[in-house]
XYZ file of C-alpha atoms in Angstrom:
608
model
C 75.546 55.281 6.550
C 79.560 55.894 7.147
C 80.941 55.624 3.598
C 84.410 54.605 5.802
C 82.912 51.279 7.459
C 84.902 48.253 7.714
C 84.554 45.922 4.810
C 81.261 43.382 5.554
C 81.113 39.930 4.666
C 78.513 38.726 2.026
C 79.084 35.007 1.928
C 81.206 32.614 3.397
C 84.978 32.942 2.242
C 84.109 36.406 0.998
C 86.544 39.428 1.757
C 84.957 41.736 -1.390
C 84.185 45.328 0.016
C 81.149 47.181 -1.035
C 81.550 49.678 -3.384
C 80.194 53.429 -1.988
C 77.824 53.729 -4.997
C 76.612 50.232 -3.857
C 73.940 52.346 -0.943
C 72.927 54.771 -3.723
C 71.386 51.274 -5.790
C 70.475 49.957 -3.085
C 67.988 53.265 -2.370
C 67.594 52.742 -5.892
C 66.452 49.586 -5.553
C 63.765 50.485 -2.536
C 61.916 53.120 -4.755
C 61.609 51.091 -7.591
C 60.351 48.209 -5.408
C 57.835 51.043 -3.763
C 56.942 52.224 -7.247
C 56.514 48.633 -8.503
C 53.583 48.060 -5.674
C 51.672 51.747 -6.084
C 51.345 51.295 -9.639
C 50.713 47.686 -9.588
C 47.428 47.965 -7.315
C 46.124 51.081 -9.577
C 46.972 49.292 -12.648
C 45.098 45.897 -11.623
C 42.338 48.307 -10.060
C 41.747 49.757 -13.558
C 42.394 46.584 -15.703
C 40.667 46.763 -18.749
C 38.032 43.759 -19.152
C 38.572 40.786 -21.700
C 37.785 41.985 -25.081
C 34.954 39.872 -26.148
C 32.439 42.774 -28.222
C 30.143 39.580 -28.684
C 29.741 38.448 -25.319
C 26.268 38.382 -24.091
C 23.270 36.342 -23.209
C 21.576 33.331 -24.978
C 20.134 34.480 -28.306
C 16.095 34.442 -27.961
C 14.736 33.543 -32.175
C 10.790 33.037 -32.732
C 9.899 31.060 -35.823
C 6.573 30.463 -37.030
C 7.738 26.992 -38.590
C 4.468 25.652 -40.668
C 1.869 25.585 -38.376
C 4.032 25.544 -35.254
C 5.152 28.895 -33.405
C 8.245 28.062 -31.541
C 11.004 29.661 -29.946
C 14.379 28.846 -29.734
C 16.898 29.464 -26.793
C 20.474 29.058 -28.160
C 22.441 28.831 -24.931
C 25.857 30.961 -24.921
C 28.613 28.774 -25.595
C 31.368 28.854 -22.991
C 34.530 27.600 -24.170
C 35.923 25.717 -27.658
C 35.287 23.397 -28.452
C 32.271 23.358 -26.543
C 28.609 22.634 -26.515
C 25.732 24.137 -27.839
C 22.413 23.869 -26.185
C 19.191 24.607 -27.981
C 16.011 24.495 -26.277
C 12.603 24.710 -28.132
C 9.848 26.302 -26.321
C 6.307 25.372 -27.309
C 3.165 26.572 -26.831
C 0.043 25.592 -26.062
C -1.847 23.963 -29.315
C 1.381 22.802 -31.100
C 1.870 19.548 -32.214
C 4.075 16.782 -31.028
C 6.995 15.857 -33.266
C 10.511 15.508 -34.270
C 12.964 18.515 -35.264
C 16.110 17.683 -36.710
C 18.781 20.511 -35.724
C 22.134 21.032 -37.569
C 24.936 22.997 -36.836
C 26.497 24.632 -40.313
C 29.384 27.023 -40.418
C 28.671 29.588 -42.536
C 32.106 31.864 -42.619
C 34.727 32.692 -44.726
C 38.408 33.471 -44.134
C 41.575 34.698 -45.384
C 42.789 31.253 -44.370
C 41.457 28.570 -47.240
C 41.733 26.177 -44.821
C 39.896 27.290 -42.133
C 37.143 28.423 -44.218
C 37.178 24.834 -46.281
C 33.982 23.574 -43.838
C 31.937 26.272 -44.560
C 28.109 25.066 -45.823
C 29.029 21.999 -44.153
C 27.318 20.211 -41.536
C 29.293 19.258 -38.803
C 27.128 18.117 -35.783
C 23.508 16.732 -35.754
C 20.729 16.247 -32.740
C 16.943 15.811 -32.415
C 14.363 17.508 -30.652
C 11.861 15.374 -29.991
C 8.319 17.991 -29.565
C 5.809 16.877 -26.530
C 1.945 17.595 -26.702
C 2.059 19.537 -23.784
C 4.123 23.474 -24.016
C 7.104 23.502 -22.198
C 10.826 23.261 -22.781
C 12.585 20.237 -25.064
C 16.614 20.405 -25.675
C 19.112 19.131 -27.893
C 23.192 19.723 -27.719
C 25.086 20.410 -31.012
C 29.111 20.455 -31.090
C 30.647 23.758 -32.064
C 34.541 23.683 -32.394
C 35.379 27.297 -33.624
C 34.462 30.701 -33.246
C 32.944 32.414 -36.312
C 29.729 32.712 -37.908
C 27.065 29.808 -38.048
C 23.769 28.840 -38.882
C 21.227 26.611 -36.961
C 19.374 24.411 -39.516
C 16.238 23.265 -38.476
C 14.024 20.859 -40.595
C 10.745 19.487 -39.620
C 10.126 17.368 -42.651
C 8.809 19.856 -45.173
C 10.649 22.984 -44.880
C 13.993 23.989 -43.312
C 14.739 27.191 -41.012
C 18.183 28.554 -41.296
C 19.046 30.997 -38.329
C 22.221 32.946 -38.449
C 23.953 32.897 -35.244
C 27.549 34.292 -34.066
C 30.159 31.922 -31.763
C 32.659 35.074 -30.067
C 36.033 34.416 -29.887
C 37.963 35.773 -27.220
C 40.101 38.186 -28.375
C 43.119 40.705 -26.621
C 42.719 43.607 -26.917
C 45.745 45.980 -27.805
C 45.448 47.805 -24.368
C 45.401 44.791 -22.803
C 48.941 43.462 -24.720
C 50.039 46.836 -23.221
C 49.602 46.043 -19.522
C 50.711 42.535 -19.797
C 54.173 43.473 -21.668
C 54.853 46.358 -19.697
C 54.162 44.077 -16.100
C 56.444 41.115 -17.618
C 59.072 43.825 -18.891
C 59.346 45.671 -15.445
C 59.546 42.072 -13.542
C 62.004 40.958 -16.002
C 64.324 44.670 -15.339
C 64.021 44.153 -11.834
C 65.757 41.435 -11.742
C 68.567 42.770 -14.029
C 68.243 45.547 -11.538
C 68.800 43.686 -8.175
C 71.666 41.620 -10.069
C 73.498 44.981 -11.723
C 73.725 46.377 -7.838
C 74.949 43.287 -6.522
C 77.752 42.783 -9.102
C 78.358 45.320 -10.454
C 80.776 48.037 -8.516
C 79.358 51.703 -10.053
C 76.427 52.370 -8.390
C 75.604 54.359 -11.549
C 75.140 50.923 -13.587
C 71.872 50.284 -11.516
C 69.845 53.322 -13.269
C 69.470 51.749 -16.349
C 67.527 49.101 -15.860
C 66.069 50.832 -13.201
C 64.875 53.476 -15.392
C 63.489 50.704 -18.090
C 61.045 49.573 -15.028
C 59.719 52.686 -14.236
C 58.949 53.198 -18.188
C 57.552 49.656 -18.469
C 55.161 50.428 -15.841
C 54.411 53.551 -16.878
C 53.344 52.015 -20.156
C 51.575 49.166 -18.593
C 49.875 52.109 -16.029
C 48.756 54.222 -18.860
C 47.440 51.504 -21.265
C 45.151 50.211 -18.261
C 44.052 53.715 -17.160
C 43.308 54.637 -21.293
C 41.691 51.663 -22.177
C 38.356 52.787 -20.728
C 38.088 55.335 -23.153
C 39.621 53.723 -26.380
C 36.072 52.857 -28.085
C 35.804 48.977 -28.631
C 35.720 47.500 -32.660
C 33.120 47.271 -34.733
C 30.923 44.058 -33.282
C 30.692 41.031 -35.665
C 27.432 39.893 -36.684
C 25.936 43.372 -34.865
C 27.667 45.734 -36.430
C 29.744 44.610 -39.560
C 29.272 41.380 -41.377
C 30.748 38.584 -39.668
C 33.704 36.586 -40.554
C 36.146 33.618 -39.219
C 39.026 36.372 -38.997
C 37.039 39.461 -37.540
C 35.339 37.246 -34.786
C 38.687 35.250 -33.722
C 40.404 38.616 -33.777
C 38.253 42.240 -34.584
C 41.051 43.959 -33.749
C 43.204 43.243 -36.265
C 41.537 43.572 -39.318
C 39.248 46.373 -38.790
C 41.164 50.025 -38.670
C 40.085 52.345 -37.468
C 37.904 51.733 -34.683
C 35.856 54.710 -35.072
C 33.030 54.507 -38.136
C 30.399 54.663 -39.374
C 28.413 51.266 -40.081
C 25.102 52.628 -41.108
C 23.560 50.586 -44.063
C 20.741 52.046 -46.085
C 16.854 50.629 -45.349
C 15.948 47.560 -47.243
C 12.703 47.104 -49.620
C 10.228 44.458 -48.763
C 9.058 42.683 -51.799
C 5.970 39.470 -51.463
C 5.917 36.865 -53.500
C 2.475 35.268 -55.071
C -0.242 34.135 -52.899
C -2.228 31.398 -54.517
C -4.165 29.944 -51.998
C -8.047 30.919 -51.477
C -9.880 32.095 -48.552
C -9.662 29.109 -46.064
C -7.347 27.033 -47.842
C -3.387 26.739 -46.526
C -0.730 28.821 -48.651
C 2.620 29.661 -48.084
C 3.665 33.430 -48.487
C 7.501 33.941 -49.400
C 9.141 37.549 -48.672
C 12.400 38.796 -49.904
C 13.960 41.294 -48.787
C 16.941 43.875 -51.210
C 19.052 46.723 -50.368
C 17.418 49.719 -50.795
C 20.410 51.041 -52.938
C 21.417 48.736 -54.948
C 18.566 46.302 -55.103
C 20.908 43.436 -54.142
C 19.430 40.283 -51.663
C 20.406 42.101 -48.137
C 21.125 38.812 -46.466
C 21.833 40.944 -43.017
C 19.031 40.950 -41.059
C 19.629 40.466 -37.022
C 17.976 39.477 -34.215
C 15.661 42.673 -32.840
C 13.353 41.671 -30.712
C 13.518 37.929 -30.404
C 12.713 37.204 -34.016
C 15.036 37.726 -37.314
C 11.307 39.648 -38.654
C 8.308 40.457 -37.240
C 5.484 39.799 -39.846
C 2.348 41.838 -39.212
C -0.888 41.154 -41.470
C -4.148 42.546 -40.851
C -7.368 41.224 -42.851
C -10.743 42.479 -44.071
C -12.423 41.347 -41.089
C -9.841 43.457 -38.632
C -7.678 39.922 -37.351
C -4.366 40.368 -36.960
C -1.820 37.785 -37.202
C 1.637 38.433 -35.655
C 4.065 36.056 -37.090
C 7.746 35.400 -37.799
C 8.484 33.838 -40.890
C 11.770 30.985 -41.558
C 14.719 32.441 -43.464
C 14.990 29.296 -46.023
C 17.953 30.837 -48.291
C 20.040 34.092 -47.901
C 17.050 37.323 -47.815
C 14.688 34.645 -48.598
C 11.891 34.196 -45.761
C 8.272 32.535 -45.557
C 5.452 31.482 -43.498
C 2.546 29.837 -43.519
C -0.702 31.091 -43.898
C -4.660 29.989 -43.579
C -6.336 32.945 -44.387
C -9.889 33.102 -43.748
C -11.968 35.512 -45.688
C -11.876 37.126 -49.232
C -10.818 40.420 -49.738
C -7.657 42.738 -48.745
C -4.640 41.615 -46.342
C -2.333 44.676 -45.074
C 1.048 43.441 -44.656
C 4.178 45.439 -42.641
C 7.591 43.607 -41.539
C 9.508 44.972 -39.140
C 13.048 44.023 -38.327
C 16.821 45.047 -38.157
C 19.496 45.468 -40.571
C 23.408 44.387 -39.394
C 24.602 48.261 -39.060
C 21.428 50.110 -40.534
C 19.077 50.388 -37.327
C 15.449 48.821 -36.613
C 12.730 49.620 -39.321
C 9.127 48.894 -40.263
C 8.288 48.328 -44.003
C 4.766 48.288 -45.277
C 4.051 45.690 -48.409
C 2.914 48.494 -50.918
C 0.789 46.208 -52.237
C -0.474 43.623 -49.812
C -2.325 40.793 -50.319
C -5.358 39.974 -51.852
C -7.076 36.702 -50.732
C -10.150 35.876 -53.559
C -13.152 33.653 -52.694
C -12.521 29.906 -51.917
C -14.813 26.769 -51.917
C -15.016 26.839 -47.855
C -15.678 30.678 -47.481
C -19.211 30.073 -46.694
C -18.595 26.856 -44.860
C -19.011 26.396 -41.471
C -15.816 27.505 -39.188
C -13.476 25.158 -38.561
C -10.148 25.380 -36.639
C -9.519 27.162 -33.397
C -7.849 30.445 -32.890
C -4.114 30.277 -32.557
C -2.046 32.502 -30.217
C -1.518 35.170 -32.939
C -5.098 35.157 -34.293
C -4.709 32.540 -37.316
C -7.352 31.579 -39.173
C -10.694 30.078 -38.180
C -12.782 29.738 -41.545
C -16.009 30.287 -42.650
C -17.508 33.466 -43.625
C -15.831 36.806 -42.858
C -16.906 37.548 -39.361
C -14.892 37.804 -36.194
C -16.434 35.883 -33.031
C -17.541 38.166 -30.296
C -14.099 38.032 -28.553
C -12.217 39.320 -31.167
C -14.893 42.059 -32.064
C -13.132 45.184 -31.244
C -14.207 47.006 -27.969
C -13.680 50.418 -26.551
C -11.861 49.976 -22.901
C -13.543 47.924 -20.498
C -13.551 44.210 -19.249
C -14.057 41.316 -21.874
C -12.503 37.890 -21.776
C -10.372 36.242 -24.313
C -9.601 32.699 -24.011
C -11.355 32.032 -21.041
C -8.921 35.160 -19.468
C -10.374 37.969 -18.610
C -9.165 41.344 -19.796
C -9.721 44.739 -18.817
C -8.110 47.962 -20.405
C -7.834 51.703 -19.014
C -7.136 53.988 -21.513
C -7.946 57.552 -19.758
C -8.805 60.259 -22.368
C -6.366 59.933 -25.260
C -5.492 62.685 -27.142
C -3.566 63.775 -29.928
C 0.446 64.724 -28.642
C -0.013 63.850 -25.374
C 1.723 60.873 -23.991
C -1.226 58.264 -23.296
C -0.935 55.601 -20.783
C -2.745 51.882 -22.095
C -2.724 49.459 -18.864
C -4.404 46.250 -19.567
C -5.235 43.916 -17.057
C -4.628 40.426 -17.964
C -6.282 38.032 -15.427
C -6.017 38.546 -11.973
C -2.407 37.138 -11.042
C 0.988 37.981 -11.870
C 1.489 34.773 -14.319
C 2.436 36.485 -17.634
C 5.315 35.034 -19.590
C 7.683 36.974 -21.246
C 7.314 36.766 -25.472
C 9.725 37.946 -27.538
C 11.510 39.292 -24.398
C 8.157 41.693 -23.350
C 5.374 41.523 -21.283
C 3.540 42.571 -23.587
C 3.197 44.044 -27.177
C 0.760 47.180 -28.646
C -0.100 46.949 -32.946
C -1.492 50.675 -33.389
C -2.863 51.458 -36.909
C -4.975 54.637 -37.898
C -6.465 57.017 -37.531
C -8.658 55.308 -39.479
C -12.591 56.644 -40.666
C -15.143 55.615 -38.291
C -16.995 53.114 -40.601
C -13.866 51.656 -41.991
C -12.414 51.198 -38.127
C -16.034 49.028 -37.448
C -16.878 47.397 -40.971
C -15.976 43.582 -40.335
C -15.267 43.681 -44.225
C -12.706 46.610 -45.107
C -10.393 46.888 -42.054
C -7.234 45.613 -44.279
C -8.006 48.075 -47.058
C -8.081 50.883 -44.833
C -5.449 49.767 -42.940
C -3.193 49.838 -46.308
C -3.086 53.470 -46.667
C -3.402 54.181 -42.381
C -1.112 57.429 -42.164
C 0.286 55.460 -38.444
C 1.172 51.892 -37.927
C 3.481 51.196 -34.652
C 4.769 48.653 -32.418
C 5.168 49.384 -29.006
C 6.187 47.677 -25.749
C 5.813 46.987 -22.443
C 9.254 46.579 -20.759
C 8.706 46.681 -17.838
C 8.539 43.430 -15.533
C 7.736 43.580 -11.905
C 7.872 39.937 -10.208
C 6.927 40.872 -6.986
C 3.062 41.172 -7.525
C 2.917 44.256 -5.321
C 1.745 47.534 -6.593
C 3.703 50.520 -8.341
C 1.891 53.781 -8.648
C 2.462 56.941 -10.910
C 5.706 55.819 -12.137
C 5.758 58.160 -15.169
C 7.674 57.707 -18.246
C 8.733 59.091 -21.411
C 6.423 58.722 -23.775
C 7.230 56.576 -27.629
C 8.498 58.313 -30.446
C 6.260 59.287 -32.641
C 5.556 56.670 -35.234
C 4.722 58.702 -38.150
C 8.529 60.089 -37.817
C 10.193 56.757 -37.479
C 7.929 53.990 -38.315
C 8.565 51.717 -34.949
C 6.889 53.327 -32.173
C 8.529 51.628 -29.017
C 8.024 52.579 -25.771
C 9.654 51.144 -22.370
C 5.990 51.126 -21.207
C 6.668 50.699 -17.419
C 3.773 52.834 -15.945
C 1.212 51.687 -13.729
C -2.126 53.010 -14.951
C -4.150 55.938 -13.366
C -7.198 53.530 -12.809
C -7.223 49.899 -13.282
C -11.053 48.544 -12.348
C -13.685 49.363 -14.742
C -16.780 48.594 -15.512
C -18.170 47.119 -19.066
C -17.594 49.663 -22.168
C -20.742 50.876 -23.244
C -20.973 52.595 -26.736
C -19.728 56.174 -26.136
C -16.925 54.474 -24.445
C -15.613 52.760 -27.370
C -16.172 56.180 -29.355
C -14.588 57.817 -27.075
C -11.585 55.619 -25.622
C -12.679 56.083 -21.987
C -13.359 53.927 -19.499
C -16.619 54.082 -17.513
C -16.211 52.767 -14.268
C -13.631 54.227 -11.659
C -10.557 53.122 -10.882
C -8.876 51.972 -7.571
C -5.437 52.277 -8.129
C -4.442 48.914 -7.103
C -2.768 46.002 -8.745
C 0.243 44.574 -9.545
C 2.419 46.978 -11.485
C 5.068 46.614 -13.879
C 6.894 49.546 -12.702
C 10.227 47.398 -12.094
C 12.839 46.620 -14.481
C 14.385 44.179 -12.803
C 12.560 41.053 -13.337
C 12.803 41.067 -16.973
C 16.188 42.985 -18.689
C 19.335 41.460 -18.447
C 21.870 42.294 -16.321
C 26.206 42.038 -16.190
C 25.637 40.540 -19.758
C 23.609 37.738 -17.943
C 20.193 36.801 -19.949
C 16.785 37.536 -19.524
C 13.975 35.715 -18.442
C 12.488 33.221 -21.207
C 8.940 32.397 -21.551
C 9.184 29.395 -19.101
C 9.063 32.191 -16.739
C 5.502 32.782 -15.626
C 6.047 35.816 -12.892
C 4.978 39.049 -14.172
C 1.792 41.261 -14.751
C -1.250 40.948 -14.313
C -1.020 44.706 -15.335
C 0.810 45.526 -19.003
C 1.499 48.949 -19.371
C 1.979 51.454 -22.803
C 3.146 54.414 -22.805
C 2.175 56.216 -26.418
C 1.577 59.491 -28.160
C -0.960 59.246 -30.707
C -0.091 62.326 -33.183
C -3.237 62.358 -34.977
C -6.772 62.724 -33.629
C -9.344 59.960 -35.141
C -10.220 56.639 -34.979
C -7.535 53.861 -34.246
C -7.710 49.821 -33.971
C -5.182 48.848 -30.918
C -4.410 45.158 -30.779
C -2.847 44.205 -27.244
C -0.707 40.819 -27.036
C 0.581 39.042 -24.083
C 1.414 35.618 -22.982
C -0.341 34.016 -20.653
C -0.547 29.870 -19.932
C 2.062 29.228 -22.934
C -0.884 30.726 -25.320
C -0.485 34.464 -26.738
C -3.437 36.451 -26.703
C -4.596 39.053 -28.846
C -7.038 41.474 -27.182
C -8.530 44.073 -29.999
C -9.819 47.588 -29.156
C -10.857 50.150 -30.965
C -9.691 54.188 -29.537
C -10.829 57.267 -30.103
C -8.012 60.261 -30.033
C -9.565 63.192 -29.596
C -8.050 66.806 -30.586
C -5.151 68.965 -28.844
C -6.890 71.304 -27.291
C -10.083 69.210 -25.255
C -12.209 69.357 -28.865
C -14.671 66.933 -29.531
């Protein structure tokens, strides 16, 4: 450009000249322009998300409510005030009837007002139960984010389920960015005006200068934020509360801690009903260090706690009892015969990880007026009680592997030479199509309890005494969920953790067995946990995860879903050789089945 140009007009009337620094801001001007777009696309291409820790899919919560085993799909709410749906799945064998649901805000705040409606009800709906299983809904209003409870009351005893409502908060990375994008578009235009009016050139660097440090502000913040780790989650993590979900940012520092709580004790209440007669069994459960109620438990597997009791007789009932007050829970009971009930909960503490407590004492049931009566009842999808004198039906006598049919379904298990430390692969076949539901968010579950002596694993009188002092009980799963129906073969996985080191046992069972058809089991079968006919390697396998776990915080499949199996696999190490009783559970036509087997685990090494 010649610095000695005539002056140029820039407006009508106008005879100003430009000054020389006027080209230099001008330049000026270009690069921060230039600047402005590079760092604008690589800041919106590494945007940090919305800072919502909570976000996630619809919270999945089994309740064995009286006689009635539901579950309850609370929908994610989407925006405040807003809507929340409820849907109660049934099963097949419960009973029509009314539920009345209430929404109750349960948190407190710094704020006295906005914690004045806690305990309060402030919306009310009905579900009104069919005869048939399927699906019925309600809609409560929720207008605030925080901590609430769902009441449910069926007209003898009320359910209180904790539930969280996430706010959606900004994160401090995120106030970054957008302050340093409005603070550079606000300096550019100080910029563009400084080199129109004002004569030194020089003038213009200033606010030139405060753009390029806004967006390099803005540019870091975005590019950091990845790596900053999120706060503590509310209701998952720490306790929840009406400030810490609106805003976790601002009243948790730092953001790095630990939020380990110690394990809690179990404790049972009386049981005064008789064999055959209807009781109701409360638990309660303390903090192991200072013996307070630990009114903390979460949601771990689709239940608040997973009640396991096994009786004399070697029935198992898998149940999930109501919370009724703060680390007060119960459930309802019809307990057959007389004699000796093992008892283990397993469920997770906010912050202190997933664990399985054994009642040191159990339950002991004594002789009622009906114990030599005839049966009466049906079995329920857990096992429940079916009266009369302590003997299991033949399809609920425990079998080595084999075919057998429960319910009308037939079953068949391949369980090829366990032994003790080796990863063992369970694959039950459960019917012939791929119709299983998912419960409690599996395709299926495993109850392992032993090793056990031989004649206390097959006496149909002192299975829940020896289970009491079994060195081994564990829970594990099968995860995986093909819905294609086509076959998977040899997919190998890791096998569980051992269960006498941490109590749980799960497994992401998702391999397809090594054989699947087999004939009957014969005696040495059962003894020996092998199955006798030969298998073809066919079948549908639940090798894919797909079908079943969530994904982009989206939910998974509910039990209204009938598209997976027929094949539920386990992957699990037994660690000691001996005698064990498996139970197997899956859904199948809205009704859970329990499958028991008795395994033998043979010694490391090939000894017999």
């Amino acid at each position: 450009m010649n610095d000695n140009a005539p002056p140029t007009s820039v407006g009508s009337g106008s005879t100003g000249r430009i000054h020389p620094g006027t080209s230099c801001a001008a330049r000026v001007v270009r690069v921060v322009a230039a600047v402005l777009c590079a760092l604008g696309l690589s800041a919106v291409a590494a945007s940090p998300a919305r800072a919502d820790p909570t976000a996630g899919g619809d919270l999945q919560v089994a309740q064995t409510l009286g006689d009635r085993d539901l579950t309850f799909m609370l929908r994610r709410v989407t925006g405040l005030p807003g809507p929340l749906h409820v849907d109660v799945l049934t099963h097949r064998g419960t009973a029509a009837g009314t539920l009345r649901l209430g929404a109750v805000p349960t948190g407190v705040s710094a704020d006295r007002a906005e914690g004045s409606s806690a305990g309060t009800t402030t919306s009310r709906a009905s579900v009104r139960l069919g005869g048939t299983p399927g699906s019925y809904g309600a809609a409560l209003d929720i207008d605030r984010a925080g901590p609430w409870e769902l009441v449910v009351d069926d007209g003898s005893r009320t359910s209180r389920i904790p539930f969280v409502v996430p706010g959606q908060a900004t994160s401090p990375p995120e106030l970054a960015v957008f302050g340093g994008f409005v603070t550079a578009g606000v300096l550019i235009l100080v910029t563009l005006f400084v080199a129109v009016r004002v004569r030194r050139g020089a003038w213009v660097l200033l606010p030139a200068g405060g753009v390029v440090a806004a967006l390099a502000v803005a540019v870091t913040a975005a590019l950091l934020s990845a790596s900053l780790p999120p706060p503590p989650q509310p209701g998952g993590q720490v306790d929840a509360t009406n400030d810490n979900v609106t805003d976790p940012y601002a009243v948790v520092r730092p953001v790095t801690n630990d939020y380990s709580r110690p394990p809690v004790s179990l404790e049972l209440g009386s049981y005064p009903a008789t064999a055959g007669e209807r009781g109701t069994l409360r638990l309660s459960v303390t903090d192991g260090a200072t013996g307070l109620p630990a009114d903390d438990l979460v949601v771990h597997d689709g239940a608040l706690m997973h009640l396991l009791v096994i009786g004399p007789t070697g029935e198992l009932w898998h149940l999930h009892p109501i919370r009724t007050a703060p680390a007060t829970y119960e459930v309802r009971l019809r307990l057959p015969a007389a004699g000796h009930y093992a008892v283990s909960a397993e469920f997770a503490r906010l912050g202190g990880g997933v664990q399985q407590v054994r009642s040191a004492t159990g339950l002991t049931v004594a002789d009622g007026p009906e114990h030599n009566g005839p049966a009466r009842g049906g079995s329920s999808r857990n096992g429940s009680a079916r009266g009369g004198a302590p003997a299991l039906p033949a399809e609920l006598t425990p079998q080595g592997p084999g075919t057998r049919t429960i319910e009308g379904v037939p079953v068949r298990l391949s369980a090829p030479s366990p032994t003790a430390g080796e990863a063992s692969t369970l694959t039950a076949r459960i019917g012939d199509t791929p119709t299983l539901q998912p419960w409690l968010g599996m395709v299926g579950h495993m109850i392992v309890v032993g090793p056990l002596d031989k004649a206390d694993a097959t006496s149909p009188t002192r299975m829940g005494q020896a289970a009491q002092g079994a060195p081994v009980w564990a829970h594990a799963h099968s995860m995986g969920g093909d819905m294609s129906g086509h076959s998977a073969h040899d997919m190998r996985a890791a096998p569980a953790h051992d269960a006498d080191a941490i109590g749980h046992g799960d497994a992401g069972g998702m391999e397809h067995g090594d054989a699947d058809a087999m004939g009957h089991g014969d005696a040495d079968a059962m003894e020996d946990g092998h199955e006798t006919g030969k298998g073809d390697g066919h079948g549908a396998g639940t090798g894919s995860m797909s079908g079943l776990m969530p994904l982009n915080g989206d939910s998974p499949a509910d039990e209204t879903v009938a598209a997976y199996g027929p094949d539920a696999s386990f992957v699990y190490t037994f660690s000691r050789p001996g005698y064990y009783r498996v139970w197997i559970q899956a859904e199948r036509d809205s009704a859970v089945l329990t499958v028991p087997y008795l395994l033998r685990v043979s010694p490391a090494g090939g000894a017999r």
